[in-house]
Short mmCIF file of C-alpha atoms in Angstrom, two decimals:
data_model
loop_
_atom_site.label_atom_id
_atom_site.label_comp_id
_atom_site.label_asym_id
_atom_site.label_seq_id
_atom_site.Cartn_x
_atom_site.Cartn_y
_atom_site.Cartn_z
CA MET A 1 -2.72 -2.63 2.03
CA PRO A 2 -1.17 1.54 3.80
CA LEU A 3 0.08 -1.40 4.37
CA TRP A 4 0.84 -1.56 5.97
CA ILE A 5 -0.43 -4.41 3.94
CA TRP A 6 0.83 -7.48 5.68
CA GLY A 7 -0.06 -11.07 5.85
CA SER A 8 0.66 -14.51 7.17
CA TRP A 9 0.72 -17.73 5.25
CA ILE A 10 -0.05 -20.63 7.49
CA TRP A 11 -2.07 -22.96 5.30
CA PRO A 12 -1.60 -24.67 1.90
CA ARG A 13 -0.76 -22.49 -1.07
CA ILE A 14 -0.75 -23.02 -4.80
CA ALA A 15 2.38 -22.92 -6.92
CA GLU A 16 3.25 -19.34 -7.77
CA ILE A 17 3.68 -18.07 -11.28
CA SER A 18 7.17 -16.74 -11.76
CA SER A 19 7.25 -12.99 -11.31
CA ASP A 20 9.77 -12.81 -14.13
CA VAL A 21 7.14 -14.21 -16.52
CA GLY A 22 4.59 -11.65 -15.33
CA ILE A 23 7.06 -8.83 -15.78
CA ALA A 24 8.05 -10.01 -19.23
CA ILE A 25 4.41 -10.19 -20.32
CA ALA A 26 3.78 -6.70 -18.96
CA LEU A 27 6.73 -5.35 -20.88
CA ILE A 28 5.83 -6.88 -24.23
CA THR A 29 2.03 -6.58 -24.13
CA PRO A 30 0.79 -3.63 -26.21
CA LEU A 31 -0.67 -1.09 -23.85
CA CYS A 32 -2.65 0.98 -26.29
CA GLY A 33 -4.82 0.33 -29.28
CA ARG A 34 -4.48 1.90 -32.68
CA LEU A 35 -1.53 4.26 -32.31
CA SER A 36 -2.63 6.38 -35.23
CA SER A 37 -5.96 7.12 -33.53
CA VAL A 38 -4.27 7.91 -30.24
CA SER A 39 -1.68 10.14 -31.88
CA HIS A 40 -4.47 12.07 -33.58
CA GLY A 41 -6.19 12.42 -30.22
CA CYS A 42 -2.98 13.69 -28.64
CA ARG A 43 -2.71 16.49 -31.17
CA ARG A 44 -6.35 17.39 -30.63
CA TYR A 45 -6.05 17.30 -26.83
CA ALA A 46 -2.75 19.14 -26.36
CA LYS A 47 -2.80 22.44 -24.50
CA ARG A 48 -0.16 24.46 -22.73
CA VAL A 49 0.96 23.82 -19.16
CA LYS A 50 3.49 26.12 -17.57
CA GLY A 51 6.49 24.27 -16.16
CA HIS A 52 6.84 25.16 -12.48
CA ASN A 53 10.24 24.58 -10.93
CA ARG A 54 11.87 21.18 -11.32
CA ASN A 55 11.36 17.57 -12.25
CA HIS A 56 11.95 14.59 -9.98
CA GLU A 57 15.64 14.70 -10.81
CA GLY A 58 15.89 18.31 -9.72
CA GLY A 59 16.64 19.68 -13.17
CA LYS A 60 15.26 22.95 -14.54
CA VAL A 61 12.45 22.95 -17.03
CA SER A 62 11.38 25.51 -19.56
CA GLU A 63 8.87 28.19 -18.56
CA GLU A 64 6.14 27.01 -20.93
CA GLU A 65 5.61 23.61 -22.51
CA GLU A 66 2.83 21.68 -24.18
CA PHE A 67 1.22 18.77 -22.33
CA ASP A 68 -1.79 16.62 -23.04
CA VAL A 69 -2.62 15.62 -19.48
CA CYS A 70 -2.01 17.23 -16.10
CA ILE A 71 -1.93 14.82 -13.13
CA VAL A 72 -2.22 16.23 -9.60
CA GLY A 73 -0.35 14.02 -7.14
CA ALA A 74 2.71 11.82 -7.70
CA GLY A 75 1.79 8.91 -5.49
CA LEU A 76 1.44 5.40 -6.88
CA ALA A 77 -1.90 6.19 -8.55
CA GLY A 78 -0.60 9.30 -10.31
CA LEU A 79 2.62 7.58 -11.36
CA ALA A 80 0.74 4.55 -12.71
CA CYS A 81 -1.54 6.87 -14.67
CA ALA A 82 1.45 8.76 -16.08
CA ARG A 83 3.16 5.49 -16.98
CA ARG A 84 0.19 4.29 -19.02
CA LEU A 85 -0.31 7.61 -20.78
CA THR A 86 3.39 7.89 -21.57
CA PHE A 87 3.31 4.44 -23.18
CA ALA A 88 0.49 5.78 -25.36
CA HIS A 89 2.73 8.71 -26.41
CA LEU A 90 0.85 11.41 -24.53
CA ARG A 91 2.77 14.24 -22.92
CA VAL A 92 2.15 14.33 -19.18
CA ALA A 93 2.80 16.88 -16.42
CA LEU A 94 2.78 15.28 -12.97
CA LEU A 95 2.40 17.96 -10.25
CA GLU A 96 3.49 17.01 -6.73
CA ALA A 97 3.21 19.34 -3.73
CA SER A 98 5.94 17.68 -1.65
CA ASP A 99 9.65 17.39 -2.30
CA ARG A 100 9.52 13.91 -3.88
CA VAL A 101 7.29 11.28 -5.40
CA GLY A 102 5.46 8.55 -3.53
CA GLY A 103 2.65 10.14 -1.56
CA ARG A 104 2.11 7.86 1.44
CA VAL A 105 4.58 5.32 0.04
CA ARG A 106 7.85 6.95 1.08
CA THR A 107 11.06 6.17 2.93
CA ASP A 108 13.15 8.55 5.04
CA LEU A 109 16.83 8.15 5.89
CA VAL A 110 17.39 8.90 9.59
CA ASP A 111 20.81 8.33 11.18
CA GLY A 112 21.55 5.56 8.69
CA PHE A 113 18.18 3.81 9.16
CA LEU A 114 15.56 3.44 6.42
CA LEU A 115 12.22 4.47 7.90
CA ASP A 116 9.17 3.78 5.78
CA ARG A 117 6.20 6.08 6.38
CA GLY A 118 4.37 3.44 8.38
CA PHE A 119 4.81 -0.32 8.21
CA GLN A 120 4.29 -1.16 4.55
CA VAL A 121 5.03 -4.24 2.50
CA LEU A 122 4.48 -5.22 -1.11
CA GLN A 123 2.33 -8.28 -1.63
CA THR A 124 4.01 -9.85 -4.64
CA ALA A 125 0.78 -11.57 -5.74
CA TYR A 126 -0.93 -8.27 -6.54
CA PRO A 127 -1.77 -8.52 -10.27
CA GLU A 128 -1.18 -4.84 -10.98
CA ALA A 129 2.13 -4.84 -9.12
CA ARG A 130 3.29 -7.73 -11.28
CA ARG A 131 2.26 -5.71 -14.31
CA VAL A 132 4.12 -2.50 -13.53
CA PHE A 133 7.11 -3.27 -11.30
CA ASP A 134 10.43 -4.86 -12.19
CA TYR A 135 10.70 -7.16 -9.17
CA PRO A 136 14.35 -8.19 -9.63
CA ARG A 137 15.49 -4.56 -9.77
CA LEU A 138 13.58 -3.82 -6.57
CA ASP A 139 15.69 -6.46 -4.80
CA LEU A 140 12.72 -7.62 -2.74
CA ARG A 141 13.37 -9.11 0.69
CA PRO A 142 10.51 -11.33 1.95
CA PHE A 143 9.20 -11.73 5.44
CA GLN A 144 8.89 -15.24 6.76
CA PRO A 145 5.54 -16.98 6.31
CA GLY A 146 3.78 -17.17 9.63
CA ALA A 147 3.68 -15.06 12.76
CA LEU A 148 4.58 -14.91 16.41
CA VAL A 149 1.40 -14.31 18.39
CA ARG A 150 1.56 -12.90 21.91
CA VAL A 151 -0.93 -14.82 24.05
CA ASP A 152 -0.97 -15.74 27.76
CA GLY A 153 2.27 -13.92 28.49
CA ARG A 154 4.43 -15.58 25.84
CA PHE A 155 4.97 -15.82 22.10
CA TRP A 156 3.51 -18.70 20.13
CA ARG A 157 4.68 -19.61 16.66
CA VAL A 158 2.11 -20.04 13.90
CA SER A 159 3.67 -21.27 10.66
CA ASP A 160 2.78 -22.66 7.28
CA PRO A 161 3.24 -26.42 7.71
CA THR A 162 3.69 -26.94 3.98
CA ARG A 163 6.70 -24.60 3.93
CA ARG A 164 8.04 -25.07 7.45
CA PRO A 165 6.98 -28.60 8.40
CA TRP A 166 9.43 -28.73 11.30
CA GLU A 167 7.28 -26.08 13.02
CA ALA A 168 3.95 -27.85 12.48
CA LEU A 169 3.75 -29.21 16.02
CA ALA A 170 4.48 -25.80 17.55
CA SER A 171 1.79 -24.28 15.38
CA MET A 172 -0.76 -26.87 16.48
CA ARG A 173 0.01 -26.09 20.12
CA ALA A 174 -0.47 -22.33 19.68
CA PRO A 175 -3.56 -21.33 21.71
CA VAL A 176 -4.97 -19.04 19.02
CA GLY A 177 -7.84 -21.37 18.17
CA SER A 178 -8.94 -24.98 18.10
CA ALA A 179 -8.02 -27.64 15.59
CA ALA A 180 -11.47 -27.08 14.08
CA ASP A 181 -10.66 -23.39 13.65
CA LYS A 182 -7.48 -24.22 11.77
CA LEU A 183 -9.37 -26.61 9.51
CA LYS A 184 -11.86 -23.86 8.77
CA VAL A 185 -9.04 -21.57 7.67
CA ALA A 186 -7.96 -24.21 5.17
CA LEU A 187 -11.56 -24.44 3.92
CA LEU A 188 -11.79 -20.66 3.65
CA LEU A 189 -8.58 -20.57 1.65
CA ARG A 190 -9.89 -23.26 -0.67
CA ARG A 191 -13.06 -21.25 -1.23
CA VAL A 192 -11.32 -17.96 -2.06
CA ARG A 193 -8.99 -19.80 -4.43
CA SER A 194 -11.89 -21.34 -6.34
CA VAL A 195 -12.43 -18.16 -8.39
CA ARG A 196 -10.27 -15.50 -9.99
CA PRO A 197 -9.06 -12.85 -7.50
CA GLU A 198 -11.00 -10.03 -9.14
CA GLU A 199 -14.24 -12.01 -8.81
CA LEU A 200 -13.88 -11.90 -5.03
CA LEU A 201 -14.48 -8.15 -5.17
CA HIS A 202 -17.92 -8.63 -6.72
CA ARG A 203 -19.35 -11.15 -4.28
CA PRO A 204 -22.19 -10.31 -1.88
CA GLU A 205 -20.65 -8.47 1.03
CA THR A 206 -20.93 -8.09 4.76
CA SER A 207 -18.40 -6.97 7.38
CA THR A 208 -15.18 -8.90 7.93
CA TYR A 209 -16.30 -9.81 11.45
CA GLU A 210 -19.65 -11.13 10.24
CA ALA A 211 -17.94 -13.12 7.49
CA LEU A 212 -15.61 -14.78 10.00
CA SER A 213 -18.46 -15.51 12.39
CA SER A 214 -20.58 -16.97 9.58
CA ALA A 215 -17.66 -19.20 8.59
CA GLY A 216 -17.84 -20.74 12.06
CA PHE A 217 -14.65 -19.37 13.62
CA SER A 218 -14.61 -19.31 17.40
CA ALA A 219 -14.44 -16.08 19.38
CA LYS A 220 -10.95 -17.08 20.53
CA MET A 221 -9.69 -17.48 16.96
CA ILE A 222 -11.17 -14.15 15.91
CA GLU A 223 -9.82 -12.25 18.92
CA ARG A 224 -6.38 -13.80 19.11
CA PHE A 225 -5.52 -14.17 15.44
CA TRP A 226 -7.89 -12.63 12.90
CA ARG A 227 -8.41 -9.34 14.73
CA PRO A 228 -4.75 -8.36 15.23
CA LEU A 229 -3.81 -9.61 11.76
CA PHE A 230 -6.50 -7.75 9.85
CA ALA A 231 -6.49 -4.77 12.18
CA GLY A 232 -2.94 -4.32 10.93
CA ILE A 233 -3.85 -4.84 7.29
CA GLN A 234 -7.09 -2.87 7.15
CA LEU A 235 -6.36 -0.53 10.11
CA ASP A 236 -9.72 -1.68 11.40
CA PRO A 237 -9.75 -3.22 14.90
CA GLU A 238 -13.55 -3.54 14.71
CA LEU A 239 -13.25 -5.74 11.59
CA ALA A 240 -15.98 -3.62 10.00
CA THR A 241 -14.31 -3.54 6.57
CA SER A 242 -16.12 -5.14 3.64
CA SER A 243 -15.80 -8.91 3.43
CA ARG A 244 -14.94 -8.42 -0.25
CA MET A 245 -11.71 -6.72 0.75
CA PHE A 246 -11.03 -9.35 3.41
CA GLU A 247 -11.37 -12.24 0.96
CA PHE A 248 -9.29 -10.52 -1.71
CA VAL A 249 -6.48 -9.69 0.70
CA PHE A 250 -6.56 -13.18 2.20
CA ARG A 251 -6.14 -14.62 -1.30
CA MET A 252 -3.20 -12.30 -1.97
CA LEU A 253 -1.55 -13.27 1.32
CA ALA A 254 -1.75 -16.94 0.44
CA ASP A 255 -0.55 -16.59 -3.15
CA GLY A 256 2.46 -14.32 -2.70
CA ASP A 257 5.19 -13.03 -0.44
CA ALA A 258 5.10 -9.96 1.76
CA SER A 259 8.32 -8.17 0.90
CA VAL A 260 10.17 -4.88 1.18
CA PRO A 261 12.64 -3.50 -1.37
CA ALA A 262 16.19 -3.40 -0.08
CA ALA A 263 16.16 0.39 -0.52
CA GLY A 264 12.88 0.84 1.37
CA ILE A 265 9.26 0.98 0.29
CA GLY A 266 9.98 4.31 -1.40
CA ALA A 267 11.76 2.34 -4.11
CA LEU A 268 8.34 1.49 -5.57
CA PRO A 269 7.37 5.02 -6.66
CA ALA A 270 10.99 5.82 -7.45
CA GLN A 271 11.07 3.00 -10.00
CA LEU A 272 7.91 4.26 -11.70
CA ALA A 273 9.15 7.86 -11.75
CA ALA A 274 12.51 6.88 -13.21
CA ALA A 275 10.77 5.41 -16.26
CA LEU A 276 8.99 8.68 -17.14
CA PRO A 277 10.45 11.21 -19.59
CA PRO A 278 12.65 13.89 -18.00
CA GLY A 279 10.65 16.87 -16.84
CA SER A 280 7.42 14.94 -16.38
CA VAL A 281 7.38 15.28 -12.58
CA ARG A 282 7.27 18.73 -10.97
CA THR A 283 7.88 18.50 -7.23
CA GLY A 284 7.26 21.44 -4.92
CA THR A 285 4.22 22.31 -7.04
CA ARG A 286 1.09 22.70 -4.93
CA VAL A 287 -2.24 22.76 -6.74
CA THR A 288 -4.89 24.83 -4.97
CA ARG A 289 -7.81 24.45 -7.37
CA VAL A 290 -8.89 22.05 -10.10
CA GLU A 291 -11.34 22.70 -12.92
CA ARG A 292 -12.05 21.02 -16.23
CA GLY A 293 -9.03 21.64 -18.41
CA ARG A 294 -6.96 23.65 -15.94
CA VAL A 295 -5.41 23.77 -12.48
CA THR A 296 -4.38 26.66 -10.26
CA ILE A 297 -0.84 26.40 -8.88
CA GLU A 298 0.15 28.12 -5.65
CA GLY A 299 2.35 31.13 -6.38
CA SER A 300 1.56 31.17 -10.09
CA PRO A 301 -0.49 34.10 -11.45
CA ASP A 302 -2.07 32.12 -14.27
CA PRO A 303 -3.84 28.73 -14.22
CA ALA A 304 -2.11 25.89 -16.02
CA SER A 305 -4.20 24.29 -18.74
CA ALA A 306 -4.31 20.83 -20.27
CA GLY A 307 -6.78 18.84 -22.29
CA ALA A 308 -7.35 16.45 -19.38
CA VAL A 309 -6.80 16.76 -15.64
CA VAL A 310 -6.44 13.80 -13.28
CA VAL A 311 -6.69 14.28 -9.51
CA ALA A 312 -4.59 11.48 -8.00
CA THR A 313 -4.31 12.58 -4.38
CA GLU A 314 -5.50 10.92 -1.19
CA ALA A 315 -9.27 11.00 -0.75
CA PRO A 316 -9.66 14.04 1.57
CA GLU A 317 -7.46 16.24 -0.62
CA ALA A 318 -9.28 15.08 -3.76
CA ALA A 319 -12.60 15.99 -2.15
CA ARG A 320 -11.26 19.45 -1.26
CA LEU A 321 -9.88 20.14 -4.72
CA LEU A 322 -13.00 18.94 -6.51
CA GLY A 323 -15.61 20.15 -4.06
CA VAL A 324 -17.22 16.73 -3.80
CA PRO A 325 -18.10 14.58 -0.74
CA GLY A 326 -15.15 12.61 0.55
CA THR A 327 -14.81 9.10 1.93
CA GLY A 328 -13.87 8.40 5.52
CA SER A 329 -10.28 7.58 6.44
CA ARG A 330 -8.50 5.19 8.76
CA SER A 331 -5.40 6.27 10.64
CA VAL A 332 -2.33 4.53 11.98
CA ALA A 333 0.81 5.42 13.89
CA CYS A 334 4.22 3.84 13.52
CA MET A 335 7.08 4.16 16.01
CA TYR A 336 10.62 3.21 15.08
CA PHE A 337 13.24 2.08 17.58
CA SER A 338 16.84 0.99 17.21
CA ALA A 339 18.42 -1.71 19.35
CA ASP A 340 21.81 -3.36 19.62
CA ARG A 341 20.18 -6.75 19.13
CA ALA A 342 16.97 -7.81 17.42
CA PRO A 343 14.29 -8.89 19.92
CA VAL A 344 13.34 -11.80 17.64
CA PRO A 345 15.78 -13.53 15.31
CA GLU A 346 13.59 -13.95 12.21
CA PRO A 347 11.88 -11.63 9.72
CA VAL A 348 8.43 -12.41 11.09
CA LEU A 349 5.37 -10.40 12.11
CA VAL A 350 4.68 -10.22 15.84
CA LEU A 351 0.95 -9.94 16.64
CA ASN A 352 -0.67 -8.79 19.86
CA GLY A 353 -3.18 -11.56 20.49
CA GLU A 354 -3.91 -10.41 24.05
CA GLY A 355 -5.85 -7.30 23.11
CA ARG A 356 -4.12 -5.19 25.77
CA GLY A 357 -1.82 -2.21 25.35
CA PRO A 358 -1.23 0.20 22.48
CA ILE A 359 0.75 -2.14 20.21
CA ASN A 360 -1.12 -4.00 17.46
CA HIS A 361 1.91 -5.57 15.79
CA LEU A 362 5.62 -5.11 15.30
CA ALA A 363 8.35 -6.28 12.96
CA VAL A 364 12.14 -6.16 12.95
CA MET A 365 12.70 -4.58 9.55
CA SER A 366 16.43 -5.25 9.53
CA ASN A 367 15.77 -8.98 9.87
CA ALA A 368 14.06 -8.90 6.48
CA ALA A 369 16.48 -6.44 4.85
CA SER A 370 19.77 -5.72 6.60
CA SER A 371 20.02 -2.51 4.56
CA TYR A 372 17.31 -0.96 6.77
CA ALA A 373 19.81 -0.50 9.62
CA PRO A 374 23.52 0.31 9.99
CA GLY A 375 25.80 -2.55 10.90
CA GLY A 376 25.49 -3.68 14.49
CA SER A 377 21.96 -2.30 14.92
CA ALA A 378 18.42 -3.58 14.55
CA LEU A 379 15.42 -1.54 13.38
CA ILE A 380 12.07 -2.28 15.03
CA SER A 381 8.78 -1.02 13.57
CA VAL A 382 5.88 -0.79 16.05
CA SER A 383 2.36 -0.16 14.72
CA LEU A 384 -0.36 1.47 16.82
CA LEU A 385 -4.04 2.00 16.08
CA GLU A 386 -4.71 4.34 19.01
CA ALA A 387 -5.02 8.10 18.63
CA PRO A 388 -2.05 10.26 19.71
CA GLY A 389 -2.07 11.22 23.37
CA ALA A 390 0.09 12.13 26.31
CA GLY A 391 2.17 9.25 27.57
CA ARG A 392 1.80 7.18 24.42
CA LYS A 393 5.52 6.63 23.89
CA GLN A 394 6.03 5.51 27.50
CA ALA A 395 3.05 3.16 27.25
CA VAL A 396 4.66 1.60 24.18
CA ARG A 397 7.99 1.28 25.99
CA ASP A 398 6.27 -0.35 28.96
CA GLN A 399 4.59 -2.90 26.70
CA LEU A 400 7.84 -3.61 24.88
CA GLN A 401 9.52 -4.19 28.24
CA THR A 402 6.78 -6.62 29.23
CA TRP A 403 7.27 -8.49 25.98
CA PHE A 404 11.06 -8.44 25.66
CA GLY A 405 12.51 -7.61 29.08
CA LEU A 406 14.25 -4.65 30.68
CA GLY A 407 16.59 -4.21 27.72
CA ALA A 408 13.73 -2.78 25.65
CA GLN A 409 13.71 0.35 27.82
CA GLY A 410 17.12 1.14 26.37
CA TRP A 411 15.98 1.05 22.75
CA ARG A 412 16.51 4.41 21.05
CA HIS A 413 13.40 6.07 19.68
CA LEU A 414 14.11 7.22 16.12
CA ALA A 415 10.80 8.65 14.88
CA THR A 416 7.03 8.44 15.11
CA TYR A 417 4.77 8.76 12.08
CA ASP A 418 1.12 9.65 12.68
CA ILE A 419 -0.72 9.06 9.41
CA ALA A 420 -4.22 10.50 9.58
CA HIS A 421 -5.38 9.32 6.16
CA ALA A 422 -3.55 6.03 5.83
CA GLN A 423 -6.41 4.19 4.09
CA PRO A 424 -9.95 4.95 2.98
CA ASP A 425 -12.64 3.44 5.18
CA GLN A 426 -14.06 0.46 3.29
CA ARG A 427 -17.14 -0.46 5.26
CA PRO A 428 -19.90 -2.08 3.20
CA PRO A 429 -21.34 -1.20 0.84
CA TRP A 430 -17.99 -0.82 -0.95
CA PRO A 431 -18.08 -1.12 -4.76
CA ALA A 432 -15.15 -2.90 -6.31
CA GLU A 433 -14.65 -0.01 -8.72
CA ARG A 434 -15.73 3.59 -8.27
CA PRO A 435 -15.93 5.92 -11.27
CA VAL A 436 -12.69 7.52 -12.43
CA ARG A 437 -14.29 9.79 -15.04
CA LEU A 438 -16.04 12.70 -13.32
CA ALA A 439 -16.75 14.84 -16.38
CA GLU A 440 -15.35 15.49 -19.82
CA GLY A 441 -11.66 16.18 -19.32
CA LEU A 442 -11.73 15.58 -15.53
CA TYR A 443 -10.67 12.29 -13.92
CA LEU A 444 -9.94 10.82 -10.51
CA ALA A 445 -7.47 8.16 -9.33
CA GLY A 446 -6.42 6.73 -5.98
CA ASP A 447 -6.91 3.70 -3.78
CA HIS A 448 -10.31 5.17 -2.84
CA ARG A 449 -11.43 4.29 -6.39
CA ASN A 450 -10.63 0.57 -5.97
CA THR A 451 -9.16 -1.20 -2.93
CA SER A 452 -7.16 0.41 -0.15
CA SER A 453 -3.88 -1.17 -1.15
CA ILE A 454 -0.91 -0.82 -3.45
CA GLN A 455 -2.93 -2.91 -5.89
CA GLY A 456 -5.85 -0.48 -5.71
CA ALA A 457 -3.72 2.62 -6.20
CA LEU A 458 -1.92 1.19 -9.23
CA LEU A 459 -5.09 -0.14 -10.82
CA SER A 460 -6.98 3.12 -10.35
CA GLY A 461 -4.19 5.02 -12.07
CA ARG A 462 -4.32 2.71 -15.07
CA ARG A 463 -8.12 2.93 -15.18
CA ALA A 464 -8.00 6.73 -15.24
CA ALA A 465 -5.43 6.67 -18.03
CA GLU A 466 -7.48 4.24 -20.09
CA ALA A 467 -10.58 6.39 -19.59
CA ILE A 468 -8.65 9.31 -21.08
CA LEU A 469 -7.50 7.20 -24.01
CA ALA A 470 -11.05 5.99 -24.60
CA ASP A 471 -12.29 9.59 -24.68
CA LEU A 472 -9.59 10.43 -27.20
CA ALA A 473 -10.41 7.55 -29.53
#
């Protein structure tokens, strides 16, 4: 998903297509039409954009250069847009206000620990991720299929019996729902696998909660399993998000692995940025105003001009720059702690099925990728859906102590990330695709144009790029 996109695979799954095949196809498939037509369009579209201060490698750039397209925001959407346009031989200037690429998908190094900006994983089944990322180079480390669910004062294991058959009996005993509930999950999975993933986003929609209720799931199953799981994915404890998004994400969870790159989630945007021509990315370049064909840069006396401008920021900033109504946002907080020993031995998601306390879920990141923590230490990510307030950290510590014993009070707090605009609110009605072309020469990209996920951000960037290429044809 901000994702904070996470999942559990506890029922039958289909055989996966090798990611290497998907990557190879993406690399050899022509990404633009008639190159002669596009090249002609590039010459017609090119205008001058002043180089600001540095590219993503920190090198100097010339004071004035020619670019065809100016992209505001170097998150996944902006980088995906730049990638597509670069393949089509357009010259791109990617303007980023912060000190590095990634937007919300970033990793900080703190005392030897890799701290992602919120709990985020890559769902390897995302079609657009397969298209653009080189999975082997990312050195992806998967989380274990299944979850530990906290219910009735203890942890219960819920596993995929087809992949971990030795845990099938323990999963059946888990008091997260009845045997009928678990059968209904298998039926739901069969239904969402009966069509192509993209078709799920065009089905009639309702809320996630109403979809689960209509499918016949018991209140116990919804409260103890579905709510904490999808509250973590969609940052939506009310389960008000569109059922289209629920079904699509559920399909992705079943068809792929939830993984993190060994170098942190920030390796995703870093890989995209590294493939762009030198000088394409200008960090430390804050855009204060956007108009058709030009942008105003903070501290620069003259607007920068380009034939096309793409706003690829998060939704509230895009609304501010463009002067258009924005979409609502969902927030999340993530606390990181270090410990001498991991509280659970496996790389598995721990869900709060009791509905009490500030914690929604947690994960020991170093169990999935040892590179997330220095030797002899464990890194624990704790996700919260409550608003910041006095005493929050102590309340989290108290709940951790209840779960894992007195030793948890000795865990060292490393950092807390409060992310106000982690995901766009996707209550129904939520169209599968929102327009990316606002006017001639002005475009929009971001997960608010598609789905609130890594998939949605990448796809929206490609859609914006292809809209530009279509206008040039």
